[in-house]
Amino acid sequence: DGGITQSPKYLFRKEGQNVTLSCEQNLNHDAMYWYRQDPGQGLRLIYYSQIVNDFQKGDIAEGYSVSREKKESFPLTVTSAQKNPTAFYLCATGGGRTDTQYFGPGTRLTVL
Amino acid sequence: KNEVEQSPQNLTAQEGEFITINCSYSVGISALHWLQQHPGGGIVSLFMLSSGKKKHGRLIATINIQEKHSSLHITASHPRDSAVYICAVRFGTNAGKSTFGDGTTLTVKP
C-alpha cells in the first residue's frame, strides 16, 4: 500500500509538554513537508526537507523542530515554546515525474 | 493579506449545477495547484497546471497567466463534491515554497 502515514489521527497533550507527530512515506519521494492548518485559514509551512539529513525552516518554524534521518520518515516535534499548538498538522511529500505534492491524512493536536 | 485570494469563501449549490471557484494571485508563478480537502481533513491533489486548461472527469481547471487568475469548474455537481477546495501557487521550483489560499467551502445539496 503506497502512501503517507501520519499517526495518531487525534492527539491530546497537556500544556508545557513536548509532543512528536509521526510522518512516514513509502513513495520514495525526496522532499517532505510539514504544514499547519487553523480553522478558515490556508496551510502554512512549518519545515521542509529536500534530502536526508537536511531541512529548512518554513514560514512558522518557531516552537517546532524536525529531523530527517531516513528518507521515509520526517517527524515533527511541537515543543512547549510553541505558544498556540492546537491545530491540524499535515505532512506532505513531493517529487516524482509530475513534482506534485501528496498529503497525509493529518493529525489533529489539542493542547489542554 | 494573503497573496492568494480565493472566491467565493463559501458556496452552496443544488445537485446538477455548474460550479466555478476562482483563485487570483499577485505575482508571477511557476505552477498552480488545485486541492480538495474532505470533511475528515485529508487532502487530495486535483490538478497542477502552469498554462492552459486541464480536464479530469467532471472537473476542469483553467489558468490565465497574464491575468494571474485560475478557475476550477465542476460540471453536473453532486453532493459527494462537497468539500473545501484549495488553490496553492508555487513561486519557484520548490514545492515547499507554495502559498495556499484560505479555501472555498462547497456544499452541494441533493
mmCIF file of C-alpha atoms in Angstrom:
data_model
loop_
_atom_site.group_PDB
_atom_site.id
_atom_site.type_symbol
_atom_site.label_atom_id
_atom_site.label_comp_id
_atom_site.label_asym_id
_atom_site.label_seq_id
_atom_site.Cartn_x
_atom_site.Cartn_y
_atom_site.Cartn_z
ATOM 1 C CA ASP A 1 0.000 0.000 0.000
ATOM 2 C CA GLY A 2 1.691 3.183 -1.170
ATOM 3 C CA GLY A 3 1.219 6.433 0.595
ATOM 4 C CA ILE A 4 1.819 8.672 3.579
ATOM 5 C CA THR A 5 1.027 7.653 7.115
ATOM 6 C CA GLN A 6 0.513 10.082 9.960
ATOM 7 C CA SER A 7 -0.134 8.915 13.452
ATOM 8 C CA PRO A 8 -2.025 9.322 15.586
ATOM 9 C CA LYS A 9 -5.124 10.876 13.985
ATOM 10 C CA TYR A 10 -6.050 12.673 17.221
ATOM 11 C CA LEU A 11 -3.599 13.686 19.936
ATOM 12 C CA PHE A 12 -4.197 15.353 23.270
ATOM 13 C CA ARG A 13 -1.451 16.815 25.402
ATOM 14 C CA LYS A 14 -1.162 18.965 28.476
ATOM 15 C CA GLU A 15 0.249 22.448 28.169
ATOM 16 C CA GLY A 16 4.013 22.519 28.618
ATOM 17 C CA GLN A 17 4.652 19.033 27.239
ATOM 18 C CA ASN A 18 6.602 18.350 24.082
ATOM 19 C CA VAL A 19 4.876 16.070 21.586
ATOM 20 C CA THR A 20 6.154 14.342 18.448
ATOM 21 C CA LEU A 21 3.989 13.772 15.389
ATOM 22 C CA SER A 22 4.901 10.927 13.085
ATOM 23 C CA CYS A 23 5.049 11.042 9.284
ATOM 24 C CA GLU A 24 6.136 8.030 7.225
ATOM 25 C CA GLN A 25 6.091 7.622 3.445
ATOM 26 C CA ASN A 26 6.820 4.771 1.051
ATOM 27 C CA LEU A 27 6.528 6.813 -2.139
ATOM 28 C CA ASN A 28 10.314 7.139 -2.398
ATOM 29 C CA HIS A 29 9.963 10.918 -2.583
ATOM 30 C CA ASP A 30 12.946 13.049 -1.673
ATOM 31 C CA ALA A 31 11.034 16.069 -0.377
ATOM 32 C CA MET A 32 8.857 16.113 2.722
ATOM 33 C CA TYR A 33 6.901 18.967 4.295
ATOM 34 C CA TRP A 34 5.034 19.851 7.463
ATOM 35 C CA TYR A 35 2.085 22.241 7.367
ATOM 36 C CA ARG A 36 -0.179 23.664 9.998
ATOM 37 C CA GLN A 37 -3.844 24.423 9.297
ATOM 38 C CA ASP A 38 -6.027 26.589 11.519
ATOM 39 C CA PRO A 39 -9.802 26.950 11.005
ATOM 40 C CA GLY A 40 -10.661 29.107 7.986
ATOM 41 C CA GLN A 41 -7.020 29.673 7.124
ATOM 42 C CA GLY A 42 -4.695 28.424 4.442
ATOM 43 C CA LEU A 43 -1.966 25.885 5.099
ATOM 44 C CA ARG A 44 1.229 27.376 6.471
ATOM 45 C CA LEU A 45 4.645 25.776 6.045
ATOM 46 C CA ILE A 46 6.468 24.818 9.250
ATOM 47 C CA TYR A 47 9.529 22.918 7.990
ATOM 48 C CA TYR A 48 10.577 21.137 4.850
ATOM 49 C CA SER A 49 13.305 18.734 3.834
ATOM 50 C CA GLN A 50 14.524 18.125 0.310
ATOM 51 C CA ILE A 51 17.004 15.400 1.169
ATOM 52 C CA VAL A 52 18.002 13.137 4.043
ATOM 53 C CA ASN A 53 19.908 14.869 6.858
ATOM 54 C CA ASP A 54 18.902 18.315 5.619
ATOM 55 C CA PHE A 55 15.902 20.520 6.402
ATOM 56 C CA GLN A 56 14.903 24.180 6.234
ATOM 57 C CA LYS A 57 12.612 26.403 8.238
ATOM 58 C CA GLY A 58 9.327 27.407 6.706
ATOM 59 C CA ASP A 59 7.215 30.438 7.494
ATOM 60 C CA ILE A 60 6.245 29.477 11.056
ATOM 61 C CA ALA A 61 9.085 27.321 12.416
ATOM 62 C CA GLU A 62 9.293 28.875 15.884
ATOM 63 C CA GLY A 63 8.407 26.381 18.592
ATOM 64 C CA TYR A 64 8.838 23.363 16.309
ATOM 65 C CA SER A 65 11.715 21.015 15.485
ATOM 66 C CA VAL A 66 12.223 18.236 12.937
ATOM 67 C CA SER A 67 14.713 15.560 11.938
ATOM 68 C CA ARG A 68 15.280 13.678 8.695
ATOM 69 C CA GLU A 69 17.477 10.698 9.494
ATOM 70 C CA LYS A 70 15.768 8.425 6.964
ATOM 71 C CA LYS A 71 14.195 9.127 3.595
ATOM 72 C CA GLU A 72 10.931 7.545 4.730
ATOM 73 C CA SER A 73 10.476 9.487 7.955
ATOM 74 C CA PHE A 74 10.096 13.162 8.884
ATOM 75 C CA PRO A 75 8.873 13.518 12.492
ATOM 76 C CA LEU A 76 7.749 16.887 13.843
ATOM 77 C CA THR A 77 8.156 17.842 17.494
ATOM 78 C CA VAL A 78 5.881 20.510 18.887
ATOM 79 C CA THR A 79 7.769 21.987 21.817
ATOM 80 C CA SER A 80 6.498 23.836 24.852
ATOM 81 C CA ALA A 81 7.830 27.021 23.238
ATOM 82 C CA GLN A 82 5.044 26.935 20.646
ATOM 83 C CA LYS A 83 2.535 29.436 22.018
ATOM 84 C CA ASN A 84 -0.587 28.129 20.317
ATOM 85 C CA PRO A 85 -0.018 24.498 19.324
ATOM 86 C CA THR A 86 -3.644 23.374 18.964
ATOM 87 C CA ALA A 87 -4.137 22.867 15.222
ATOM 88 C CA PHE A 88 -4.414 20.351 12.400
ATOM 89 C CA TYR A 89 -0.982 19.206 11.184
ATOM 90 C CA LEU A 90 -0.452 17.874 7.684
ATOM 91 C CA CYS A 91 2.586 16.107 6.313
ATOM 92 C CA ALA A 92 3.225 16.060 2.576
ATOM 93 C CA THR A 93 5.774 14.686 0.161
ATOM 94 C CA GLY A 94 6.898 15.981 -3.168
ATOM 95 C CA GLY A 95 8.621 14.511 -6.156
ATOM 96 C CA GLY A 96 8.065 12.053 -8.915
ATOM 97 C CA ARG A 97 7.618 12.824 -12.569
ATOM 98 C CA THR A 98 4.977 15.493 -12.081
ATOM 99 C CA ASP A 99 6.598 17.039 -8.983
ATOM 100 C CA THR A 100 3.198 17.348 -7.380
ATOM 101 C CA GLN A 101 2.551 17.183 -3.644
ATOM 102 C CA TYR A 102 0.882 14.305 -1.837
ATOM 103 C CA PHE A 103 -0.675 14.796 1.576
ATOM 104 C CA GLY A 104 -1.039 12.531 4.562
ATOM 105 C CA PRO A 105 -4.341 12.210 6.466
ATOM 106 C CA GLY A 106 -3.268 14.693 9.140
ATOM 107 C CA THR A 107 -3.022 14.754 12.934
ATOM 108 C CA ARG A 108 -5.341 16.918 14.986
ATOM 109 C CA LEU A 109 -3.441 18.109 18.052
ATOM 110 C CA THR A 110 -5.277 19.551 21.029
ATOM 111 C CA VAL A 111 -3.327 21.013 23.911
ATOM 112 C CA LEU A 112 -5.339 21.216 27.108
ATOM 113 C CA LYS B 1 -3.382 39.930 3.254
ATOM 114 C CA ASN B 2 -2.901 36.574 1.571
ATOM 115 C CA GLU B 3 -1.015 36.648 -1.708
ATOM 116 C CA VAL B 4 -3.531 34.104 -2.942
ATOM 117 C CA GLU B 5 -7.195 35.090 -2.919
ATOM 118 C CA GLN B 6 -9.990 32.607 -3.423
ATOM 119 C CA SER B 7 -13.618 33.389 -4.101
ATOM 120 C CA PRO B 8 -16.201 32.741 -3.026
ATOM 121 C CA GLN B 9 -15.325 31.782 0.537
ATOM 122 C CA ASN B 10 -18.485 29.661 0.800
ATOM 123 C CA LEU B 11 -20.684 28.276 -1.948
ATOM 124 C CA THR B 12 -23.950 26.349 -1.755
ATOM 125 C CA ALA B 13 -25.379 24.741 -4.876
ATOM 126 C CA GLN B 14 -28.137 22.362 -5.884
ATOM 127 C CA GLU B 15 -27.192 18.997 -7.311
ATOM 128 C CA GLY B 16 -26.579 19.259 -11.046
ATOM 129 C CA GLU B 17 -25.488 22.898 -11.050
ATOM 130 C CA PHE B 18 -22.319 24.141 -12.725
ATOM 131 C CA ILE B 19 -19.804 25.353 -10.143
ATOM 132 C CA THR B 20 -16.986 27.860 -10.546
ATOM 133 C CA ILE B 21 -14.349 28.610 -7.911
ATOM 134 C CA ASN B 22 -11.825 31.367 -8.532
ATOM 135 C CA CYS B 23 -8.225 31.922 -7.498
ATOM 136 C CA SER B 24 -6.231 35.120 -8.014
ATOM 137 C CA TYR B 25 -2.614 35.735 -7.143
ATOM 138 C CA SER B 26 -0.436 38.795 -7.050
ATOM 139 C CA VAL B 27 2.925 37.882 -8.611
ATOM 140 C CA GLY B 28 4.277 35.603 -11.285
ATOM 141 C CA ILE B 29 4.203 31.902 -10.506
ATOM 142 C CA SER B 30 5.737 28.720 -11.826
ATOM 143 C CA ALA B 31 2.708 26.490 -11.185
ATOM 144 C CA LEU B 32 -0.729 26.443 -9.590
ATOM 145 C CA HIS B 33 -2.196 23.523 -7.701
ATOM 146 C CA TRP B 34 -5.873 22.786 -7.000
ATOM 147 C CA LEU B 35 -6.522 20.608 -3.972
ATOM 148 C CA GLN B 36 -9.637 19.073 -2.442
ATOM 149 C CA GLN B 37 -9.960 18.679 1.321
ATOM 150 C CA HIS B 38 -12.594 16.269 2.574
ATOM 151 C CA PRO B 39 -14.527 16.828 5.813
ATOM 152 C CA GLY B 40 -12.228 14.411 7.632
ATOM 153 C CA GLY B 41 -9.238 16.580 6.753
ATOM 154 C CA GLY B 42 -7.495 14.516 4.081
ATOM 155 C CA ILE B 43 -6.233 16.461 1.069
ATOM 156 C CA VAL B 44 -6.245 15.159 -2.489
ATOM 157 C CA SER B 45 -4.434 16.737 -5.398
ATOM 158 C CA LEU B 46 -6.795 17.567 -8.285
ATOM 159 C CA PHE B 47 -4.683 19.448 -10.810
ATOM 160 C CA MET B 48 -1.306 21.068 -11.198
ATOM 161 C CA LEU B 49 -1.059 23.472 -14.108
ATOM 162 C CA SER B 50 1.173 26.218 -15.385
ATOM 163 C CA SER B 51 -0.773 27.173 -18.511
ATOM 164 C CA GLY B 52 -3.970 26.489 -20.411
ATOM 165 C CA LYS B 53 -6.565 24.022 -19.264
ATOM 166 C CA LYS B 54 -6.827 20.552 -17.776
ATOM 167 C CA LYS B 55 -9.834 18.253 -17.515
ATOM 168 C CA HIS B 56 -10.473 15.179 -15.415
ATOM 169 C CA GLY B 57 -13.967 13.730 -15.397
ATOM 170 C CA ARG B 58 -16.373 16.482 -14.327
ATOM 171 C CA LEU B 59 -13.589 18.789 -13.164
ATOM 172 C CA ILE B 60 -11.961 21.427 -15.342
ATOM 173 C CA ALA B 61 -9.150 23.775 -14.316
ATOM 174 C CA THR B 62 -8.017 26.794 -16.309
ATOM 175 C CA ILE B 63 -5.289 29.329 -15.780
ATOM 176 C CA ASN B 64 -4.634 32.740 -17.336
ATOM 177 C CA ILE B 65 -1.028 33.663 -16.655
ATOM 178 C CA GLN B 66 -1.364 37.246 -17.903
ATOM 179 C CA GLU B 67 -4.358 37.947 -15.662
ATOM 180 C CA LYS B 68 -2.897 35.949 -12.739
ATOM 181 C CA HIS B 69 -6.120 34.030 -12.349
ATOM 182 C CA SER B 70 -7.279 30.429 -12.287
ATOM 183 C CA SER B 71 -10.703 28.834 -12.138
ATOM 184 C CA LEU B 72 -11.886 25.410 -11.080
ATOM 185 C CA HIS B 73 -15.153 24.279 -12.651
ATOM 186 C CA ILE B 74 -17.331 21.357 -11.640
ATOM 187 C CA THR B 75 -19.970 20.239 -14.115
ATOM 188 C CA ALA B 76 -23.113 18.377 -13.043
ATOM 189 C CA SER B 77 -22.277 18.839 -9.355
ATOM 190 C CA HIS B 78 -23.097 16.086 -6.886
ATOM 191 C CA PRO B 79 -23.367 16.024 -3.079
ATOM 192 C CA ARG B 80 -20.142 13.994 -2.948
ATOM 193 C CA ASP B 81 -18.357 17.056 -4.388
ATOM 194 C CA SER B 82 -18.987 18.827 -1.073
ATOM 195 C CA ALA B 83 -15.549 19.688 0.267
ATOM 196 C CA VAL B 84 -13.099 22.540 0.722
ATOM 197 C CA TYR B 85 -11.256 23.429 -2.475
ATOM 198 C CA ILE B 86 -7.829 24.959 -2.030
ATOM 199 C CA CYS B 87 -5.691 26.840 -4.501
ATOM 200 C CA ALA B 88 -1.912 26.839 -3.985
ATOM 201 C CA VAL B 89 0.606 28.755 -6.049
ATOM 202 C CA ARG B 90 4.262 27.917 -6.440
ATOM 203 C CA PHE B 91 6.654 30.796 -6.888
ATOM 204 C CA GLY B 92 9.802 28.850 -7.674
ATOM 205 C CA THR B 93 10.819 25.309 -8.463
ATOM 206 C CA ASN B 94 10.450 24.146 -4.869
ATOM 207 C CA ALA B 95 7.009 22.850 -3.931
ATOM 208 C CA GLY B 96 7.735 23.885 -0.377
ATOM 209 C CA LYS B 97 7.625 27.486 -1.459
ATOM 210 C CA SER B 98 3.915 27.303 -2.204
ATOM 211 C CA THR B 99 1.400 29.766 -0.805
ATOM 212 C CA PHE B 100 -2.058 28.452 -0.084
ATOM 213 C CA GLY B 101 -5.401 30.197 -0.380
ATOM 214 C CA ASP B 102 -7.827 30.053 2.531
ATOM 215 C CA GLY B 103 -10.084 27.631 0.664
ATOM 216 C CA THR B 104 -13.627 27.653 -0.715
ATOM 217 C CA THR B 105 -16.169 25.566 1.165
ATOM 218 C CA LEU B 106 -18.573 23.958 -1.303
ATOM 219 C CA THR B 107 -21.840 22.370 -0.221
ATOM 220 C CA VAL B 108 -23.920 20.610 -2.856
ATOM 221 C CA LYS B 109 -27.469 19.843 -1.769
ATOM 222 C CA PRO B 110 -29.439 16.934 -3.218
#
